[in-house]
Short mmCIF file of C-alpha atoms in Angstrom, two decimals:
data_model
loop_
_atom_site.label_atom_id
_atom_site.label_comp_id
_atom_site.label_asym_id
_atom_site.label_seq_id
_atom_site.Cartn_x
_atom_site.Cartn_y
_atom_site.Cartn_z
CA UNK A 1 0.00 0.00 0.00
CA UNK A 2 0.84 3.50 -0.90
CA UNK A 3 2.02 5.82 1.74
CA UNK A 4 1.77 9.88 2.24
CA UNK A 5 5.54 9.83 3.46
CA UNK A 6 7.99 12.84 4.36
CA UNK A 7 11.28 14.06 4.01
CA UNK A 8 11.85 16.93 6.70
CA UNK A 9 15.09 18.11 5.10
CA UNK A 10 13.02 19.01 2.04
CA UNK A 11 10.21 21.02 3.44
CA UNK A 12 10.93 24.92 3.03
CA UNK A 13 7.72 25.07 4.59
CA UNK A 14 5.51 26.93 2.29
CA UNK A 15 2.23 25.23 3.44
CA UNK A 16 1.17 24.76 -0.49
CA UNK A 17 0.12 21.64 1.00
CA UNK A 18 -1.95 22.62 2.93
CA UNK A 19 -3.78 25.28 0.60
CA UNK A 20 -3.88 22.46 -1.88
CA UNK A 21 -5.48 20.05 0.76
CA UNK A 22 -8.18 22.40 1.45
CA UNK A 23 -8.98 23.26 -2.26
CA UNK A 24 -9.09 19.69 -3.02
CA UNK A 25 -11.65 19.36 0.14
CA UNK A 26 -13.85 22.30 -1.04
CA UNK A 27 -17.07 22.71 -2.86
CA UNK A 28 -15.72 24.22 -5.73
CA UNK A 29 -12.08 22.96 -6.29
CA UNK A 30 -10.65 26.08 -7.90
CA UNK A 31 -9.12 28.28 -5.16
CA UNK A 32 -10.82 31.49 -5.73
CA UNK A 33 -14.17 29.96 -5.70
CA UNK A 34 -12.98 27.81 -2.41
CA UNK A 35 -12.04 31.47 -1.02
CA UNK A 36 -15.72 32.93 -1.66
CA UNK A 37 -17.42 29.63 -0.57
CA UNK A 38 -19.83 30.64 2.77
CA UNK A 39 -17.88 27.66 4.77
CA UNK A 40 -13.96 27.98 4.17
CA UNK A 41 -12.67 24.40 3.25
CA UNK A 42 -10.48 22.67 5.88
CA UNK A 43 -7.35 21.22 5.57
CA UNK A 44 -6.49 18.07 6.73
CA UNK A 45 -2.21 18.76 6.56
CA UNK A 46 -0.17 20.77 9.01
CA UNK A 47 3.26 22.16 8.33
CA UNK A 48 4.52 22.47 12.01
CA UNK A 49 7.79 24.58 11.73
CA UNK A 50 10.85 25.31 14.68
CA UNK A 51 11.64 28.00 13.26
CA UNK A 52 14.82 26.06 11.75
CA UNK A 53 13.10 22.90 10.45
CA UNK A 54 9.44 22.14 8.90
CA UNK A 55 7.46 19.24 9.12
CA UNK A 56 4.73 17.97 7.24
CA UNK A 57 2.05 16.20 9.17
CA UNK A 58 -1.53 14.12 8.62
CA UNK A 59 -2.87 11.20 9.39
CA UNK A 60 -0.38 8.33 9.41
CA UNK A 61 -3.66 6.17 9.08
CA UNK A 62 -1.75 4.04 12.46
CA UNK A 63 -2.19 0.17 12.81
CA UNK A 64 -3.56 0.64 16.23
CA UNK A 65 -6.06 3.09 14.96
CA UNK A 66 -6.63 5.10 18.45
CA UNK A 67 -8.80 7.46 17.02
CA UNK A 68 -11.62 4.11 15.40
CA UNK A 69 -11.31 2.99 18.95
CA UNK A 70 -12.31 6.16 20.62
CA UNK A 71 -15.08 7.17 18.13
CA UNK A 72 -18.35 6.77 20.59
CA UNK A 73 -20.37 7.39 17.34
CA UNK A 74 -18.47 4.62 15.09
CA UNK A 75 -17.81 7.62 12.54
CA UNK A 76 -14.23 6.55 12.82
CA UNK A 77 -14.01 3.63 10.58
CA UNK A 78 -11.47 1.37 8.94
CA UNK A 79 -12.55 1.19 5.33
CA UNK A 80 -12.19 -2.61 4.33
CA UNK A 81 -11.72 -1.80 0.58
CA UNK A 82 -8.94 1.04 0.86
CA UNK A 83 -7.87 -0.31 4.19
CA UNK A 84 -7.84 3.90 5.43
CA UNK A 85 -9.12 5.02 8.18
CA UNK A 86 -11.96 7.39 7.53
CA UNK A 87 -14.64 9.74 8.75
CA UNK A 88 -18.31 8.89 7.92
CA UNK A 89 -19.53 12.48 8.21
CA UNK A 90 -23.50 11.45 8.79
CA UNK A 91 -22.23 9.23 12.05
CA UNK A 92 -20.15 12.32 13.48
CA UNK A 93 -21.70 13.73 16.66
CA UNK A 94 -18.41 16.08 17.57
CA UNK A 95 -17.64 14.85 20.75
CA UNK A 96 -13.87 15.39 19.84
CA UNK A 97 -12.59 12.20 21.29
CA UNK A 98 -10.62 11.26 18.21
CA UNK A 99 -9.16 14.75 18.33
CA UNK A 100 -7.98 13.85 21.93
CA UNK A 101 -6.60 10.91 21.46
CA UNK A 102 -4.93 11.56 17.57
CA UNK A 103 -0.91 10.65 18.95
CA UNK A 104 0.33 13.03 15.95
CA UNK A 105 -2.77 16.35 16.64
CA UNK A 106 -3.49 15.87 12.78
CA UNK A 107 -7.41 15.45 13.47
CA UNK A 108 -9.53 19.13 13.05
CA UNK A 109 -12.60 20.25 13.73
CA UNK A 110 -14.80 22.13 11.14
CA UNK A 111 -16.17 24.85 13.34
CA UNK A 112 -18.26 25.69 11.32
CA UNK A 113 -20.50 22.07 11.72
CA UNK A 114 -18.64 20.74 14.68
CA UNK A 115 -17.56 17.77 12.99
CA UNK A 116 -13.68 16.26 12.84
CA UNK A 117 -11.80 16.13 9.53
CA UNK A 118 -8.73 14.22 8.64
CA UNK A 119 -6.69 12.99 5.74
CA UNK A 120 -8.27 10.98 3.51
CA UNK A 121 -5.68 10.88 0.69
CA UNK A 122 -7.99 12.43 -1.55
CA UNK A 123 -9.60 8.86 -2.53
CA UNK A 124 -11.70 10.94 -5.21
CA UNK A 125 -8.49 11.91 -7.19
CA UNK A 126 -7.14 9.19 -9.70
CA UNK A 127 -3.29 10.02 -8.87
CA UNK A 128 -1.26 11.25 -6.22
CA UNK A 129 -3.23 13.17 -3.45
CA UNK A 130 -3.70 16.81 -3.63
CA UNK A 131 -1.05 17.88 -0.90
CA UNK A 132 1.73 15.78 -2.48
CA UNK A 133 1.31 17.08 -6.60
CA UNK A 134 1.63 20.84 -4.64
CA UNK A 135 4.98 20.35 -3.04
CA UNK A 136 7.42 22.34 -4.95
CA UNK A 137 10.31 20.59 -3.08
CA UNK A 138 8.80 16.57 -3.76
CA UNK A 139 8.90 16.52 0.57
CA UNK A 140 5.89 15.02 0.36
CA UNK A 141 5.78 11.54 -1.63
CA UNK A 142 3.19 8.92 -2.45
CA UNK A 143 5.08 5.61 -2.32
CA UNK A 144 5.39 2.43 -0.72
CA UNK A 145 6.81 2.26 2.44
CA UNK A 146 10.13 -0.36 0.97
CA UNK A 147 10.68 2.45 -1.93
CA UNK A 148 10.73 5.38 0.41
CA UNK A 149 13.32 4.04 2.84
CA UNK A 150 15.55 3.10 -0.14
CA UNK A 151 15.26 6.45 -1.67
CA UNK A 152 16.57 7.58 1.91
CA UNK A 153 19.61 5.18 1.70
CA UNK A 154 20.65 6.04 -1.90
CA UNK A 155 20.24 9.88 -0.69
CA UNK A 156 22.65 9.41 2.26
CA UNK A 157 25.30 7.57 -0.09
CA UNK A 158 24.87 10.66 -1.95
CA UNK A 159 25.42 12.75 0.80
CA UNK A 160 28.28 10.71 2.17
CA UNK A 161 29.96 10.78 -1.38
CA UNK A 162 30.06 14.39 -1.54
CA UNK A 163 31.21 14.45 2.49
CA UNK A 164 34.40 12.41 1.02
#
């Protein structure tokens, strides 16, 4: 299965991520008309930022699944198809508890209907997921967990080539 995955040491940490995520989430999917749209659209990425480094963060759809476990309402659910976890907006009663217990804080609420939203990885799109086509920098990647990791090795060889 295909992962949302990060490299830190990429992210210059111009949240077009996030701006992308919450177009792609919107009514209208054109950012203008998201603008103008009487509930803003949420995003469902956070670029948390040091000050030195950036981070890209969302749902890391976890094996233990706190948040399915928490959900009073059973909105939570592990889709058996996709194997995601995902939010069944007509069961949400916005009690919050998957915002409390969410290890990574990557769970919102929409104000505006005091529901939660979280990644989804844009299911509705037939490629990569909104957030990760918007990175200028490719910190953000769509790939399988064995592909990412050697990506990271060949880039430290790299590294350590240049170190030399």
């Amino acid at each position: 299965m295909r992962h949302i995955l990060a490299r830190s040491e990429l992210c210059l940490g111009c949240k077009s991520c996030e701006l992308a995520c919450a177009v792609a989430h919107s009514t209208s999917k054109t950012l203008f008309q998201a603008l103008a749209e009487p509930k803003l659209p949420q995003k469902r990425i956070f670029v948390e930022s040091n000050g030195e480094q950036n981070f890209p963060l969302q749902c890391r759809q976890c094996l233990d699944s706190p948040c399915v476990h928490a959900c009073m309402s059973g909105a939570m659910q592990i889709d058996i198809k996709t194997e995601l976890i995902q939010v069944d907006s007509q069961k949400c009663v916005g009690c919050m508890m998957c915002v409390m217990v969410c290890p990574y804080g990557v769970i919102a609420e929409i104000p505006s209907i005091r529901q939660v939203a979280k990644c989804d990885r844009c299911l509705d799109l037939d490629y990569n997921p909104a957030c990760v086509s918007a990175c200028p920098t490719k910190a953000l990647q769509f790939v399988e967990v064995q592909e990412f990791t050697h990506s990271g090795r060949r880039a430290f060889l790299e590294l350590m080539k240049g170190v030399n």
